[in-house]
Amino acid sequence: MRQHRHVSIPPPDRSCAPAPSREALRAHLLATGIAGPVATTREAGLRSYRLFAARDPRVLLGLDPVGTWREDEVLALMARRCGVSADPRRREGADTVDPDRTLRALDRFAARLGQAVAERRPVLFGTGHPHRLLGFYAALARAVSAAGGHVLTPAQGRSVDITTRFGLRTHRIDYVQGVALVRADAGRGAACEPGAHCHSPLPVRVVLQAAAERGGPLPGLVVGDHGWACGAGQLGFEVIGPADTDDPAPFVGEAEGRVAVAVPLDDAVRSACYEPLTRYVLNRACLSP
């Protein structure tokens, strides 16, 4: 059965550049806008913090916070975890991610990934940002597979109804190079699309339920973003992944112990810009080709 087999993923490109130094990666983060002043606006961030405080499911991403988390508390947390301005009077312009916080979080991310592989724990990769982050996760999945790890792909082709701004829409779970994503069930040509931008925790719940129904294995680590991260973390799985300044849920989950590592960064720059982060993580995790 699909849930039980070891997924073989094509080996990584052996001609890839060496891992960047910490100093070089820091410069890259700033040069590309992954950290430093980011494209995510202050207005978007503050709106998300307000909605999170109001327990709006669109920004909870599947997390059920234990704390009350007033808007000012969310802002203070994001200032500590990401480096955004803690001044509530600052309402406009670009927000900021501290590159040193990003680097420290990437170190923790790499350590968790390397430990999971060393302990032969199955790993599930999933993204709600396939247009930007698919390459990042796919390279990690290839490295895990090359090291003899199990990359899980349960619930391939399963349907899931997700509420979008256009109403309830049926999506299908798919895997691309070992990474779970959802595609809009839109008929011919849909399978050629890179996947749908999705915040919902429903896909990861369907995936985990499918794995459990087949008797496992269940993931020992979930690597993902948005609802993939928070939905799995809420269910008690170990989770690591990136998050933007307008997505407070992963950072609240980290603060409350349900997300192991949330890496602060802009999650919507060009996909190629994340490739040095991949090489850095794989090197730190001792998974480099």
Short mmCIF file of N, CA and C in Angstrom, two decimals, residues 2 74 266:
data_model
loop_
_atom_site.label_atom_id
_atom_site.label_comp_id
_atom_site.label_asym_id
_atom_site.label_seq_id
_atom_site.Cartn_x
_atom_site.Cartn_y
_atom_site.Cartn_z
N ARG A 2 0.40 2.30 -0.62
CA ARG A 2 1.23 3.48 -0.83
C ARG A 2 1.76 4.06 0.47
N VAL A 74 0.28 39.57 20.56
CA VAL A 74 0.72 38.97 19.30
C VAL A 74 1.82 39.83 18.68
N ASP A 266 10.35 36.11 4.54
CA ASP A 266 9.34 36.43 3.53
C ASP A 266 9.15 35.17 2.69
#
